[in-house]
Amino acid sequence: MAARKEFQRAVREYRTAAGLANAARDAAPAFAPELPDRQRRIITRLAQAATVITPGWLGRALTRATDPPPLGGASGTDPLAVRIGECEAGPDHRFPVVVNLLGTGHLCVDADADDPRALSIVQSVPLRLLAARPADSFRVSLADLSGHGVFADFTAIETAGLTGPVAVDATGLDRILAETESHIASARRRHVSDLPERLVVLSGLHRADPRVVARLTAFAAAAVSARLHLVVAGWRGGTLPATTHVSMKGPQVSVAGVPLPVVVDGVPDPEVVRGVCADLADQHGWLIGDPP
């Protein structure tokens, strides 16, 4: 997609411009203003491109302050990116921080759900994708070992069968991992485009058996070609292939190792989460219900 390439190109240009601006301020403060002007122009391009690649639920604020867009408005086959926050490059100069996910890779956060920033990501990412994608185009598995009830407000879609039971212990997690292995095996036996994409969202990984980390590492290596995508909070392993790593050490947030001033969006409004899940459940029930 042209907008996606433009966003990635503008990010690279912004990083270069930011580095040049810092060097100019150190070497010759009187000549620095031109570079911030260049940064502002790039920020405008970034904001425009991010809006194009995260339309509707993929990029909207998850609060009650705005009218919700229709469900299922995104393509069922194109790669999708999602918003996780904003880069605040200066007063009145910011752009959305978006990460590539479905069709592209994985997302790992080193903090866990007791950090509101990590909680925001593990709640908002599956909610955005469920609301944006047609219900039959991908499957979602949710696991929460954190003990914080991360997915308590997702009950309606679990009851409707849009997700399996939320795993809250080692037994439930093992079930999801076994289903994931089965999905990868099916992808190897069949034409992969025949399979719906699968999203596995895991919170509380720091409580899991170390062998779970090894299995997830193996999944990540084979997963994108098998239409499998991981979103993990509490990741303590190494760098995974095809993965956007988000680091939350102290007050600073780093996305994909880029040293930009990122502010993660607030935790989604529980009323919005419950409302979206209820609407998804109703829609699913209508689609599979008996004809009149």
C-alpha atoms as an extended CHARMM CRD file, in Angstrom:
* protein
*
       292  EXT
         1         1  MET       CA              0.0000000000        0.0000000000        0.0000000000  PROA      1               0.0000000000
         2         2  ALA       CA              1.2950000000        3.4380000000       -0.9550000000  PROA      2               0.0000000000
         3         3  ALA       CA              0.2420000000        4.9980000000        2.3580000000  PROA      3               0.0000000000
         4         4  ARG       CA              2.0540000000        2.3030000000        4.3540000000  PROA      4               0.0000000000
         5         5  LYS       CA              5.2740000000        2.8770000000        2.3870000000  PROA      5               0.0000000000
         6         6  GLU       CA              4.8940000000        6.6360000000        2.8130000000  PROA      6               0.0000000000
         7         7  PHE       CA              4.5030000000        6.2200000000        6.5860000000  PROA      7               0.0000000000
         8         8  GLN       CA              7.6080000000        4.0440000000        6.8520000000  PROA      8               0.0000000000
         9         9  ARG       CA              9.6260000000        6.4280000000        4.6610000000  PROA      9               0.0000000000
        10        10  ALA       CA              8.5040000000        9.4300000000        6.7170000000  PROA      10              0.0000000000
        11        11  VAL       CA              9.4970000000        7.6760000000        9.9620000000  PROA      11              0.0000000000
        12        12  ARG       CA             13.0090000000        7.1700000000        8.5940000000  PROA      12              0.0000000000
        13        13  GLU       CA             13.1800000000       10.8020000000        7.4930000000  PROA      13              0.0000000000
        14        14  TYR       CA             11.9200000000       12.0110000000       10.8620000000  PROA      14              0.0000000000
        15        15  ARG       CA             14.5850000000       10.0370000000       12.7180000000  PROA      15              0.0000000000
        16        16  THR       CA             17.2610000000       11.5250000000       10.4540000000  PROA      16              0.0000000000
        17        17  ALA       CA             15.8930000000       15.0440000000       10.8570000000  PROA      17              0.0000000000
        18        18  ALA       CA             15.6480000000       14.6850000000       14.6340000000  PROA      18              0.0000000000
        19        19  GLY       CA             19.2720000000       13.5510000000       14.8320000000  PROA      19              0.0000000000
        20        20  LEU       CA             20.4210000000       16.4030000000       12.6200000000  PROA      20              0.0000000000
        21        21  ALA       CA             18.4430000000       18.9010000000       14.6870000000  PROA      21              0.0000000000
        22        22  ASN       CA             20.0940000000       17.7520000000       17.9040000000  PROA      22              0.0000000000
        23        23  ALA       CA             23.5310000000       17.9410000000       16.3040000000  PROA      23              0.0000000000
        24        24  ALA       CA             22.8110000000       21.4070000000       14.9220000000  PROA      24              0.0000000000
        25        25  ARG       CA             21.7080000000       22.7240000000       18.2960000000  PROA      25              0.0000000000
        26        26  ASP       CA             24.9260000000       21.4730000000       19.8670000000  PROA      26              0.0000000000
        27        27  ALA       CA             27.2100000000       22.8030000000       17.1390000000  PROA      27              0.0000000000
        28        28  ALA       CA             25.5310000000       26.0330000000       16.0510000000  PROA      28              0.0000000000
        29        29  PRO       CA             22.3440000000       27.0020000000       17.8980000000  PROA      29              0.0000000000
        30        30  ALA       CA             21.7400000000       30.0200000000       15.6620000000  PROA      30              0.0000000000
        31        31  PHE       CA             21.3100000000       27.8020000000       12.5800000000  PROA      31              0.0000000000
        32        32  ALA       CA             19.0130000000       25.1260000000       14.0550000000  PROA      32              0.0000000000
        33        33  PRO       CA             15.4820000000       26.4930000000       13.2980000000  PROA      33              0.0000000000
        34        34  GLU       CA             15.4550000000       25.2080000000        9.7050000000  PROA      34              0.0000000000
        35        35  LEU       CA             15.6120000000       21.5730000000       10.8190000000  PROA      35              0.0000000000
        36        36  PRO       CA             12.6150000000       21.7780000000       13.1700000000  PROA      36              0.0000000000
        37        37  ASP       CA             10.6490000000       23.2060000000       10.2180000000  PROA      37              0.0000000000
        38        38  ARG       CA             11.6330000000       20.1390000000        8.2370000000  PROA      38              0.0000000000
        39        39  GLN       CA             10.5570000000       17.9260000000       11.1350000000  PROA      39              0.0000000000
        40        40  ARG       CA              7.1600000000       19.6160000000       11.2590000000  PROA      40              0.0000000000
        41        41  ARG       CA              6.5990000000       18.9380000000        7.5780000000  PROA      41              0.0000000000
        42        42  ILE       CA              7.5180000000       15.2880000000        8.0630000000  PROA      42              0.0000000000
        43        43  ILE       CA              5.2190000000       15.0350000000       11.1050000000  PROA      43              0.0000000000
        44        44  THR       CA              2.3370000000       16.2770000000        8.9640000000  PROA      44              0.0000000000
        45        45  ARG       CA              3.0760000000       13.5550000000        6.4160000000  PROA      45              0.0000000000
        46        46  LEU       CA              3.2990000000       10.9370000000        9.1610000000  PROA      46              0.0000000000
        47        47  ALA       CA             -0.0430000000       11.9470000000       10.6260000000  PROA      47              0.0000000000
        48        48  GLN       CA             -1.7150000000       11.8660000000        7.2170000000  PROA      48              0.0000000000
        49        49  ALA       CA             -0.2720000000        8.4740000000        6.2680000000  PROA      49              0.0000000000
        50        50  ALA       CA             -1.1190000000        6.9370000000        9.6600000000  PROA      50              0.0000000000
        51        51  THR       CA             -4.7200000000        8.0730000000        9.2990000000  PROA      51              0.0000000000
        52        52  VAL       CA             -4.9470000000        6.3980000000        5.8930000000  PROA      52              0.0000000000
        53        53  ILE       CA             -3.5380000000        3.0340000000        7.0240000000  PROA      53              0.0000000000
        54        54  THR       CA             -5.5730000000        2.8710000000       10.2630000000  PROA      54              0.0000000000
        55        55  PRO       CA             -9.1040000000        3.8800000000        9.2470000000  PROA      55              0.0000000000
        56        56  GLY       CA            -12.1480000000        3.3750000000       11.4400000000  PROA      56              0.0000000000
        57        57  TRP       CA            -11.6620000000        1.0940000000       14.4280000000  PROA      57              0.0000000000
        58        58  LEU       CA             -7.9860000000        0.5430000000       13.6210000000  PROA      58              0.0000000000
        59        59  GLY       CA             -7.1220000000        4.0860000000       14.6400000000  PROA      59              0.0000000000
        60        60  ARG       CA            -10.0440000000        5.7470000000       16.4280000000  PROA      60              0.0000000000
        61        61  ALA       CA             -9.9820000000        6.8180000000       20.0750000000  PROA      61              0.0000000000
        62        62  LEU       CA            -11.4300000000        4.0630000000       22.2670000000  PROA      62              0.0000000000
        63        63  THR       CA            -13.4980000000        6.4450000000       24.3730000000  PROA      63              0.0000000000
        64        64  ARG       CA            -17.1650000000        7.3740000000       24.5500000000  PROA      64              0.0000000000
        65        65  ALA       CA            -16.4160000000       10.8390000000       23.1680000000  PROA      65              0.0000000000
        66        66  THR       CA            -16.7140000000        9.8870000000       19.4910000000  PROA      66              0.0000000000
        67        67  ASP       CA            -19.3840000000        8.1330000000       17.4520000000  PROA      67              0.0000000000
        68        68  PRO       CA            -18.3690000000        4.5430000000       16.6190000000  PROA      68              0.0000000000
        69        69  PRO       CA            -17.7270000000        3.6300000000       12.9780000000  PROA      69              0.0000000000
        70        70  PRO       CA            -19.3890000000        0.5560000000       11.4460000000  PROA      70              0.0000000000
        71        71  LEU       CA            -18.0700000000       -2.8680000000       12.3870000000  PROA      71              0.0000000000
        72        72  GLY       CA            -16.1150000000       -4.9290000000        9.8860000000  PROA      72              0.0000000000
        73        73  GLY       CA            -15.1240000000       -2.0770000000        7.5860000000  PROA      73              0.0000000000
        74        74  ALA       CA            -11.5720000000       -3.2810000000        6.8790000000  PROA      74              0.0000000000
        75        75  SER       CA            -10.5080000000       -5.7040000000        4.1870000000  PROA      75              0.0000000000
        76        76  GLY       CA            -10.6160000000       -9.3600000000        5.1300000000  PROA      76              0.0000000000
        77        77  THR       CA             -7.3850000000      -10.0810000000        3.2550000000  PROA      77              0.0000000000
        78        78  ASP       CA             -5.1380000000       -6.9880000000        3.2480000000  PROA      78              0.0000000000
        79        79  PRO       CA             -2.4120000000       -6.5130000000        5.8900000000  PROA      79              0.0000000000
        80        80  LEU       CA             -3.6040000000       -4.3900000000        8.8020000000  PROA      80              0.0000000000
        81        81  ALA       CA             -1.8390000000       -1.9740000000       11.1290000000  PROA      81              0.0000000000
        82        82  VAL       CA             -3.2200000000       -0.7280000000       14.4480000000  PROA      82              0.0000000000
        83        83  ARG       CA             -2.7160000000        2.3960000000       16.5180000000  PROA      83              0.0000000000
        84        84  ILE       CA             -1.1390000000        2.0390000000       19.9780000000  PROA      84              0.0000000000
        85        85  GLY       CA             -0.3880000000        5.6550000000       20.8910000000  PROA      85              0.0000000000
        86        86  GLU       CA              1.1190000000        8.9440000000       19.7660000000  PROA      86              0.0000000000
        87        87  CYS       CA              4.5750000000       10.3600000000       19.2540000000  PROA      87              0.0000000000
        88        88  GLU       CA              4.7060000000       13.7730000000       20.9010000000  PROA      88              0.0000000000
        89        89  ALA       CA              7.4420000000       15.5050000000       18.9490000000  PROA      89              0.0000000000
        90        90  GLY       CA              6.7230000000       18.9020000000       20.4840000000  PROA      90              0.0000000000
        91        91  PRO       CA              3.8730000000       21.2320000000       21.4550000000  PROA      91              0.0000000000
        92        92  ASP       CA              1.0670000000       20.7470000000       18.9160000000  PROA      92              0.0000000000
        93        93  HSD       CA              3.2760000000       18.4170000000       16.8720000000  PROA      93              0.0000000000
        94        94  ARG       CA              2.3330000000       14.7760000000       17.1710000000  PROA      94              0.0000000000
        95        95  PHE       CA              1.4850000000       11.8060000000       15.0040000000  PROA      95              0.0000000000
        96        96  PRO       CA             -0.1370000000        8.4040000000       15.6440000000  PROA      96              0.0000000000
        97        97  VAL       CA              2.1520000000        5.4880000000       16.4440000000  PROA      97              0.0000000000
        98        98  VAL       CA              0.9600000000        2.4970000000       14.4470000000  PROA      98              0.0000000000
        99        99  VAL       CA              2.3460000000       -1.0360000000       14.2600000000  PROA      99              0.0000000000
       100       100  ASN       CA              1.9880000000       -3.5510000000       11.4540000000  PROA      100             0.0000000000
       101       101  LEU       CA              0.2790000000       -6.7350000000       12.5790000000  PROA      101             0.0000000000
       102       102  LEU       CA             -2.1470000000       -8.9050000000       10.6010000000  PROA      102             0.0000000000
       103       103  GLY       CA             -0.4380000000      -10.1730000000        7.4840000000  PROA      103             0.0000000000
       104       104  THR       CA              2.9030000000       -8.7840000000        8.6210000000  PROA      104             0.0000000000
       105       105  GLY       CA              4.1370000000       -9.8840000000       12.0510000000  PROA      105             0.0000000000
       106       106  HSD       CA              3.8210000000       -9.8670000000       15.8240000000  PROA      106             0.0000000000
       107       107  LEU       CA              3.8260000000       -7.4250000000       18.7390000000  PROA      107             0.0000000000
       108       108  CYS       CA              5.6720000000       -7.9960000000       22.0350000000  PROA      108             0.0000000000
       109       109  VAL       CA              5.7260000000       -5.7330000000       25.0990000000  PROA      109             0.0000000000
       110       110  ASP       CA              8.2890000000       -6.2250000000       27.8700000000  PROA      110             0.0000000000
       111       111  ALA       CA              5.9420000000       -4.8250000000       30.5490000000  PROA      111             0.0000000000
       112       112  ASP       CA              2.9090000000       -6.7240000000       31.8010000000  PROA      112             0.0000000000
       113       113  ALA       CA             -0.7230000000       -5.9210000000       32.5270000000  PROA      113             0.0000000000
       114       114  ASP       CA              0.0410000000       -4.3370000000       35.9040000000  PROA      114             0.0000000000
       115       115  ASP       CA              1.4800000000       -1.4680000000       33.8160000000  PROA      115             0.0000000000
       116       116  PRO       CA             -1.4720000000        0.5110000000       32.3640000000  PROA      116             0.0000000000
       117       117  ARG       CA              0.4580000000        1.0700000000       29.1340000000  PROA      117             0.0000000000
       118       118  ALA       CA              0.8420000000       -2.6590000000       28.5140000000  PROA      118             0.0000000000
       119       119  LEU       CA             -2.7630000000       -3.2250000000       29.5890000000  PROA      119             0.0000000000
       120       120  SER       CA             -3.8530000000       -0.6730000000       27.0000000000  PROA      120             0.0000000000
       121       121  ILE       CA             -2.0670000000       -2.5420000000       24.2190000000  PROA      121             0.0000000000
       122       122  VAL       CA             -3.2980000000       -6.0500000000       25.0520000000  PROA      122             0.0000000000
       123       123  GLN       CA             -6.8810000000       -4.7870000000       25.3130000000  PROA      123             0.0000000000
       124       124  SER       CA             -6.9720000000       -2.2900000000       22.4580000000  PROA      124             0.0000000000
       125       125  VAL       CA             -5.2000000000       -4.3280000000       19.7720000000  PROA      125             0.0000000000
       126       126  PRO       CA             -7.5860000000       -7.3280000000       19.7240000000  PROA      126             0.0000000000
       127       127  LEU       CA            -10.5880000000       -5.0260000000       20.1750000000  PROA      127             0.0000000000
       128       128  ARG       CA             -9.5710000000       -2.8890000000       17.1880000000  PROA      128             0.0000000000
       129       129  LEU       CA             -8.9640000000       -5.9200000000       14.9710000000  PROA      129             0.0000000000
       130       130  LEU       CA            -12.1720000000       -7.6890000000       15.9970000000  PROA      130             0.0000000000
       131       131  ALA       CA            -14.1690000000       -4.5390000000       15.3020000000  PROA      131             0.0000000000
       132       132  ALA       CA            -12.4200000000       -3.8140000000       11.9910000000  PROA      132             0.0000000000
       133       133  ARG       CA            -12.1140000000       -7.2060000000       10.3260000000  PROA      133             0.0000000000
       134       134  PRO       CA            -15.0280000000       -9.3270000000        9.0470000000  PROA      134             0.0000000000
       135       135  ALA       CA            -15.7590000000      -11.9390000000       11.7200000000  PROA      135             0.0000000000
       136       136  ASP       CA            -15.0510000000      -14.9150000000        9.4520000000  PROA      136             0.0000000000
       137       137  SER       CA            -11.6280000000      -13.6840000000        8.2980000000  PROA      137             0.0000000000
       138       138  PHE       CA             -9.6310000000      -14.5020000000       11.4320000000  PROA      138             0.0000000000
       139       139  ARG       CA             -9.7700000000      -16.2850000000       14.7850000000  PROA      139             0.0000000000
       140       140  VAL       CA             -8.7410000000      -14.8950000000       18.1630000000  PROA      140             0.0000000000
       141       141  SER       CA             -7.4160000000      -16.7150000000       21.2330000000  PROA      141             0.0000000000
       142       142  LEU       CA             -7.0370000000      -14.8380000000       24.5320000000  PROA      142             0.0000000000
       143       143  ALA       CA             -4.8860000000      -15.8650000000       27.5000000000  PROA      143             0.0000000000
       144       144  ASP       CA             -4.5020000000      -13.9460000000       30.7500000000  PROA      144             0.0000000000
       145       145  LEU       CA             -2.1690000000      -15.3680000000       33.3630000000  PROA      145             0.0000000000
       146       146  SER       CA             -1.7420000000      -12.0030000000       35.0870000000  PROA      146             0.0000000000
       147       147  GLY       CA             -4.6320000000      -12.3820000000       37.5180000000  PROA      147             0.0000000000
       148       148  HSD       CA             -5.8530000000       -8.8780000000       36.6250000000  PROA      148             0.0000000000
       149       149  GLY       CA             -8.9600000000       -9.8690000000       34.6650000000  PROA      149             0.0000000000
       150       150  VAL       CA             -7.5500000000       -8.2970000000       31.5200000000  PROA      150             0.0000000000
       151       151  PHE       CA            -10.2880000000       -9.6850000000       29.2800000000  PROA      151             0.0000000000
       152       152  ALA       CA            -13.2130000000       -9.5090000000       31.7150000000  PROA      152             0.0000000000
       153       153  ASP       CA            -15.0210000000       -6.9980000000       29.4870000000  PROA      153             0.0000000000
       154       154  PHE       CA            -14.6930000000       -9.3180000000       26.4540000000  PROA      154             0.0000000000
       155       155  THR       CA            -17.1910000000      -11.8110000000       27.9220000000  PROA      155             0.0000000000
       156       156  ALA       CA            -19.8640000000      -11.2240000000       25.2640000000  PROA      156             0.0000000000
       157       157  ILE       CA            -17.6650000000      -12.3750000000       22.3790000000  PROA      157             0.0000000000
       158       158  GLU       CA            -16.5090000000      -15.4130000000       24.3460000000  PROA      158             0.0000000000
       159       159  THR       CA            -20.1260000000      -16.3640000000       25.0500000000  PROA      159             0.0000000000
       160       160  ALA       CA            -21.0110000000      -15.8490000000       21.3800000000  PROA      160             0.0000000000
       161       161  GLY       CA            -18.1730000000      -18.1440000000       20.2810000000  PROA      161             0.0000000000
       162       162  LEU       CA            -16.1110000000      -15.4660000000       18.5320000000  PROA      162             0.0000000000
       163       163  THR       CA            -13.2120000000      -16.5110000000       20.7590000000  PROA      163             0.0000000000
       164       164  GLY       CA            -12.5600000000      -19.6690000000       22.6910000000  PROA      164             0.0000000000
       165       165  PRO       CA            -12.5980000000      -19.6200000000       26.4860000000  PROA      165             0.0000000000
       166       166  VAL       CA            -10.1000000000      -17.1390000000       27.9040000000  PROA      166             0.0000000000
       167       167  ALA       CA             -7.1520000000      -19.1090000000       29.3040000000  PROA      167             0.0000000000
       168       168  VAL       CA             -6.4130000000      -18.0860000000       32.8920000000  PROA      168             0.0000000000
       169       169  ASP       CA             -4.0920000000      -20.8950000000       33.9970000000  PROA      169             0.0000000000
       170       170  ALA       CA             -1.4530000000      -23.2840000000       32.6910000000  PROA      170             0.0000000000
       171       171  THR       CA             -4.0500000000      -25.7870000000       31.4870000000  PROA      171             0.0000000000
       172       172  GLY       CA             -5.9170000000      -23.1910000000       29.4680000000  PROA      172             0.0000000000
       173       173  LEU       CA             -2.7010000000      -21.7970000000       28.0400000000  PROA      173             0.0000000000
       174       174  ASP       CA             -1.5740000000      -25.2650000000       27.0000000000  PROA      174             0.0000000000
       175       175  ARG       CA             -4.8810000000      -25.6880000000       25.1500000000  PROA      175             0.0000000000
       176       176  ILE       CA             -4.2810000000      -22.4640000000       23.2020000000  PROA      176             0.0000000000
       177       177  LEU       CA             -0.6840000000      -23.4110000000       22.4170000000  PROA      177             0.0000000000
       178       178  ALA       CA             -1.8270000000      -26.8220000000       21.1650000000  PROA      178             0.0000000000
       179       179  GLU       CA             -4.4540000000      -25.1570000000       18.9550000000  PROA      179             0.0000000000
       180       180  THR       CA             -1.7610000000      -22.8320000000       17.6530000000  PROA      180             0.0000000000
       181       181  GLU       CA              0.5370000000      -25.7240000000       16.7960000000  PROA      181             0.0000000000
       182       182  SER       CA             -2.3660000000      -27.3990000000       14.9990000000  PROA      182             0.0000000000
       183       183  HSD       CA             -2.9690000000      -24.2150000000       13.0060000000  PROA      183             0.0000000000
       184       184  ILE       CA              0.6860000000      -24.0990000000       11.9000000000  PROA      184             0.0000000000
       185       185  ALA       CA              0.5830000000      -27.7890000000       10.9510000000  PROA      185             0.0000000000
       186       186  SER       CA             -2.5890000000      -27.2160000000        8.8980000000  PROA      186             0.0000000000
       187       187  ALA       CA             -0.9030000000      -24.3340000000        7.1020000000  PROA      187             0.0000000000
       188       188  ARG       CA              1.9340000000      -26.6420000000        6.0850000000  PROA      188             0.0000000000
       189       189  ARG       CA             -0.4660000000      -29.2580000000        4.7070000000  PROA      189             0.0000000000
       190       190  ARG       CA             -2.9020000000      -26.9450000000        2.9300000000  PROA      190             0.0000000000
       191       191  HSD       CA             -2.8440000000      -23.8780000000        0.7440000000  PROA      191             0.0000000000
       192       192  VAL       CA             -2.3010000000      -21.2470000000        3.4100000000  PROA      192             0.0000000000
       193       193  SER       CA             -4.7850000000      -18.8000000000        1.8760000000  PROA      193             0.0000000000
       194       194  ASP       CA             -7.5420000000      -21.2950000000        2.6910000000  PROA      194             0.0000000000
       195       195  LEU       CA             -6.9630000000      -20.7180000000        6.4160000000  PROA      195             0.0000000000
       196       196  PRO       CA             -8.3610000000      -17.8040000000        8.3990000000  PROA      196             0.0000000000
       197       197  GLU       CA             -5.6860000000      -15.7590000000       10.1070000000  PROA      197             0.0000000000
       198       198  ARG       CA             -5.1920000000      -16.5100000000       13.7880000000  PROA      198             0.0000000000
       199       199  LEU       CA             -4.3790000000      -13.9520000000       16.4900000000  PROA      199             0.0000000000
       200       200  VAL       CA             -3.0840000000      -15.1360000000       19.8750000000  PROA      200             0.0000000000
       201       201  VAL       CA             -3.0640000000      -12.5080000000       22.6390000000  PROA      201             0.0000000000
       202       202  LEU       CA             -1.2330000000      -13.3770000000       25.8500000000  PROA      202             0.0000000000
       203       203  SER       CA             -0.9740000000      -11.3440000000       29.0550000000  PROA      203             0.0000000000
       204       204  GLY       CA              1.0080000000      -12.3800000000       32.1180000000  PROA      204             0.0000000000
       205       205  LEU       CA              3.7500000000      -14.2600000000       30.3170000000  PROA      205             0.0000000000
       206       206  HSD       CA              6.1860000000      -13.6420000000       33.1820000000  PROA      206             0.0000000000
       207       207  ARG       CA              4.1110000000      -16.1540000000       35.1840000000  PROA      207             0.0000000000
       208       208  ALA       CA              4.3480000000      -18.8420000000       32.5140000000  PROA      208             0.0000000000
       209       209  ASP       CA              6.6530000000      -21.8470000000       32.4420000000  PROA      209             0.0000000000
       210       210  PRO       CA              9.9340000000      -21.0550000000       30.5910000000  PROA      210             0.0000000000
       211       211  ARG       CA              9.0210000000      -23.7730000000       28.1190000000  PROA      211             0.0000000000
       212       212  VAL       CA              6.1310000000      -21.5630000000       26.9980000000  PROA      212             0.0000000000
       213       213  VAL       CA              8.6370000000      -18.8970000000       25.9410000000  PROA      213             0.0000000000
       214       214  ALA       CA             10.4670000000      -21.5020000000       23.8610000000  PROA      214             0.0000000000
       215       215  ARG       CA              7.2270000000      -22.5690000000       22.1530000000  PROA      215             0.0000000000
       216       216  LEU       CA              6.2550000000      -18.9770000000       21.3910000000  PROA      216             0.0000000000
       217       217  THR       CA              9.7180000000      -18.3400000000       19.9580000000  PROA      217             0.0000000000
       218       218  ALA       CA              9.2400000000      -21.2910000000       17.6170000000  PROA      218             0.0000000000
       219       219  PHE       CA              5.7760000000      -20.0360000000       16.6680000000  PROA      219             0.0000000000
       220       220  ALA       CA              7.0990000000      -16.5830000000       15.8160000000  PROA      220             0.0000000000
       221       221  ALA       CA              9.6760000000      -17.9970000000       13.4170000000  PROA      221             0.0000000000
       222       222  ALA       CA              7.0720000000      -19.8910000000       11.3860000000  PROA      222             0.0000000000
       223       223  ALA       CA              3.9520000000      -17.9440000000       12.1440000000  PROA      223             0.0000000000
       224       224  VAL       CA              3.5840000000      -15.1620000000        9.5890000000  PROA      224             0.0000000000
       225       225  SER       CA              3.8060000000      -17.5780000000        6.6560000000  PROA      225             0.0000000000
       226       226  ALA       CA              1.1730000000      -19.6610000000        8.4740000000  PROA      226             0.0000000000
       227       227  ARG       CA             -1.1530000000      -16.6520000000        8.9460000000  PROA      227             0.0000000000
       228       228  LEU       CA             -0.5350000000      -16.6340000000       12.6950000000  PROA      228             0.0000000000
       229       229  HSD       CA              0.1430000000      -13.4780000000       14.7210000000  PROA      229             0.0000000000
       230       230  LEU       CA              1.1340000000      -13.0090000000       18.3630000000  PROA      230             0.0000000000
       231       231  VAL       CA              0.5030000000      -10.1430000000       20.7820000000  PROA      231             0.0000000000
       232       232  VAL       CA              2.3700000000      -10.7460000000       24.0360000000  PROA      232             0.0000000000
       233       233  ALA       CA              2.6880000000       -8.7250000000       27.2500000000  PROA      233             0.0000000000
       234       234  GLY       CA              5.3710000000       -9.6330000000       29.7610000000  PROA      234             0.0000000000
       235       235  TRP       CA              7.8450000000      -10.8480000000       27.1390000000  PROA      235             0.0000000000
       236       236  ARG       CA             11.2210000000      -11.6380000000       28.7030000000  PROA      236             0.0000000000
       237       237  GLY       CA             12.7520000000      -13.5570000000       25.8250000000  PROA      237             0.0000000000
       238       238  GLY       CA             15.0380000000      -12.2670000000       23.1190000000  PROA      238             0.0000000000
       239       239  THR       CA             14.2440000000      -10.4970000000       19.8820000000  PROA      239             0.0000000000
       240       240  LEU       CA             11.7150000000      -12.3790000000       17.7670000000  PROA      240             0.0000000000
       241       241  PRO       CA             11.5810000000      -12.3900000000       13.9670000000  PROA      241             0.0000000000
       242       242  ALA       CA              8.9700000000      -10.2230000000       12.2230000000  PROA      242             0.0000000000
       243       243  THR       CA              8.0920000000       -8.6360000000       15.5680000000  PROA      243             0.0000000000
       244       244  THR       CA              7.5990000000       -5.0690000000       16.7470000000  PROA      244             0.0000000000
       245       245  HSD       CA              9.0920000000       -4.9310000000       20.2400000000  PROA      245             0.0000000000
       246       246  VAL       CA              7.7850000000       -2.2810000000       22.6320000000  PROA      246             0.0000000000
       247       247  SER       CA              9.9870000000       -1.4940000000       25.6230000000  PROA      247             0.0000000000
       248       248  MET       CA              8.5270000000        0.1840000000       28.7260000000  PROA      248             0.0000000000
       249       249  LYS       CA             11.5000000000        0.5090000000       31.0180000000  PROA      249             0.0000000000
       250       250  GLY       CA             10.6650000000        3.3030000000       33.4390000000  PROA      250             0.0000000000
       251       251  PRO       CA              8.7190000000        6.2540000000       32.0450000000  PROA      251             0.0000000000
       252       252  GLN       CA             10.2270000000        5.9190000000       28.5700000000  PROA      252             0.0000000000
       253       253  VAL       CA              8.5530000000        3.9230000000       25.8040000000  PROA      253             0.0000000000
       254       254  SER       CA             10.5220000000        2.6840000000       22.8070000000  PROA      254             0.0000000000
       255       255  VAL       CA              8.8100000000        1.1520000000       19.7680000000  PROA      255             0.0000000000
       256       256  ALA       CA             10.9620000000       -1.0520000000       17.5250000000  PROA      256             0.0000000000
       257       257  GLY       CA             14.0530000000        0.4540000000       19.1210000000  PROA      257             0.0000000000
       258       258  VAL       CA             13.2200000000        3.9270000000       17.8090000000  PROA      258             0.0000000000
       259       259  PRO       CA             14.1330000000        6.5820000000       20.4170000000  PROA      259             0.0000000000
       260       260  LEU       CA             11.0680000000        8.7800000000       19.9110000000  PROA      260             0.0000000000
       261       261  PRO       CA              8.8430000000       10.3090000000       22.6360000000  PROA      261             0.0000000000
       262       262  VAL       CA              5.9720000000        7.8110000000       22.4750000000  PROA      262             0.0000000000
       263       263  VAL       CA              2.9060000000        8.0820000000       24.7050000000  PROA      263             0.0000000000
       264       264  VAL       CA              0.7980000000        4.9160000000       24.7400000000  PROA      264             0.0000000000
       265       265  ASP       CA             -2.9450000000        5.4830000000       24.5340000000  PROA      265             0.0000000000
       266       266  GLY       CA             -4.9090000000        5.1950000000       27.7550000000  PROA      266             0.0000000000
       267       267  VAL       CA             -6.6220000000        1.9460000000       28.7000000000  PROA      267             0.0000000000
       268       268  PRO       CA             -9.7850000000        1.5840000000       26.5740000000  PROA      268             0.0000000000
       269       269  ASP       CA            -12.9760000000        2.7740000000       28.2230000000  PROA      269             0.0000000000
       270       270  PRO       CA            -14.6050000000       -0.3770000000       29.7100000000  PROA      270             0.0000000000
       271       271  GLU       CA            -18.0060000000        0.7640000000       28.4510000000  PROA      271             0.0000000000
       272       272  VAL       CA            -16.6280000000        1.0000000000       24.9140000000  PROA      272             0.0000000000
       273       273  VAL       CA            -15.0740000000       -2.4750000000       25.1820000000  PROA      273             0.0000000000
       274       274  ARG       CA            -18.3120000000       -4.0120000000       26.4570000000  PROA      274             0.0000000000
       275       275  GLY       CA            -20.3600000000       -2.1590000000       23.8430000000  PROA      275             0.0000000000
       276       276  VAL       CA            -18.1900000000       -3.2740000000       20.9250000000  PROA      276             0.0000000000
       277       277  CYS       CA            -18.1460000000       -6.8580000000       22.1700000000  PROA      277             0.0000000000
       278       278  ALA       CA            -21.9340000000       -6.8600000000       22.6140000000  PROA      278             0.0000000000
       279       279  ASP       CA            -22.4020000000       -5.5150000000       19.0780000000  PROA      279             0.0000000000
       280       280  LEU       CA            -20.0010000000       -8.1240000000       17.6910000000  PROA      280             0.0000000000
       281       281  ALA       CA            -21.8540000000      -10.8800000000       19.5580000000  PROA      281             0.0000000000
       282       282  ASP       CA            -25.2140000000       -9.6630000000       18.2350000000  PROA      282             0.0000000000
       283       283  GLN       CA            -23.8500000000       -9.4840000000       14.6950000000  PROA      283             0.0000000000
       284       284  HSD       CA            -22.3900000000      -12.9790000000       14.9790000000  PROA      284             0.0000000000
       285       285  GLY       CA            -25.6630000000      -14.3460000000       16.3290000000  PROA      285             0.0000000000
       286       286  TRP       CA            -27.5560000000      -12.7910000000       13.4250000000  PROA      286             0.0000000000
       287       287  LEU       CA            -25.1280000000      -14.2500000000       10.8750000000  PROA      287             0.0000000000
       288       288  ILE       CA            -25.3410000000      -17.8070000000       12.2040000000  PROA      288             0.0000000000
       289       289  GLY       CA            -28.9470000000      -17.7270000000       13.3860000000  PROA      289             0.0000000000
       290       290  ASP       CA            -31.7690000000      -19.6340000000       11.7610000000  PROA      290             0.0000000000
       291       291  PRO       CA            -33.2400000000      -17.9090000000        8.7370000000  PROA      291             0.0000000000
       292       292  PRO       CA            -36.6240000000      -16.2980000000        9.2820000000  PROA      292             0.0000000000
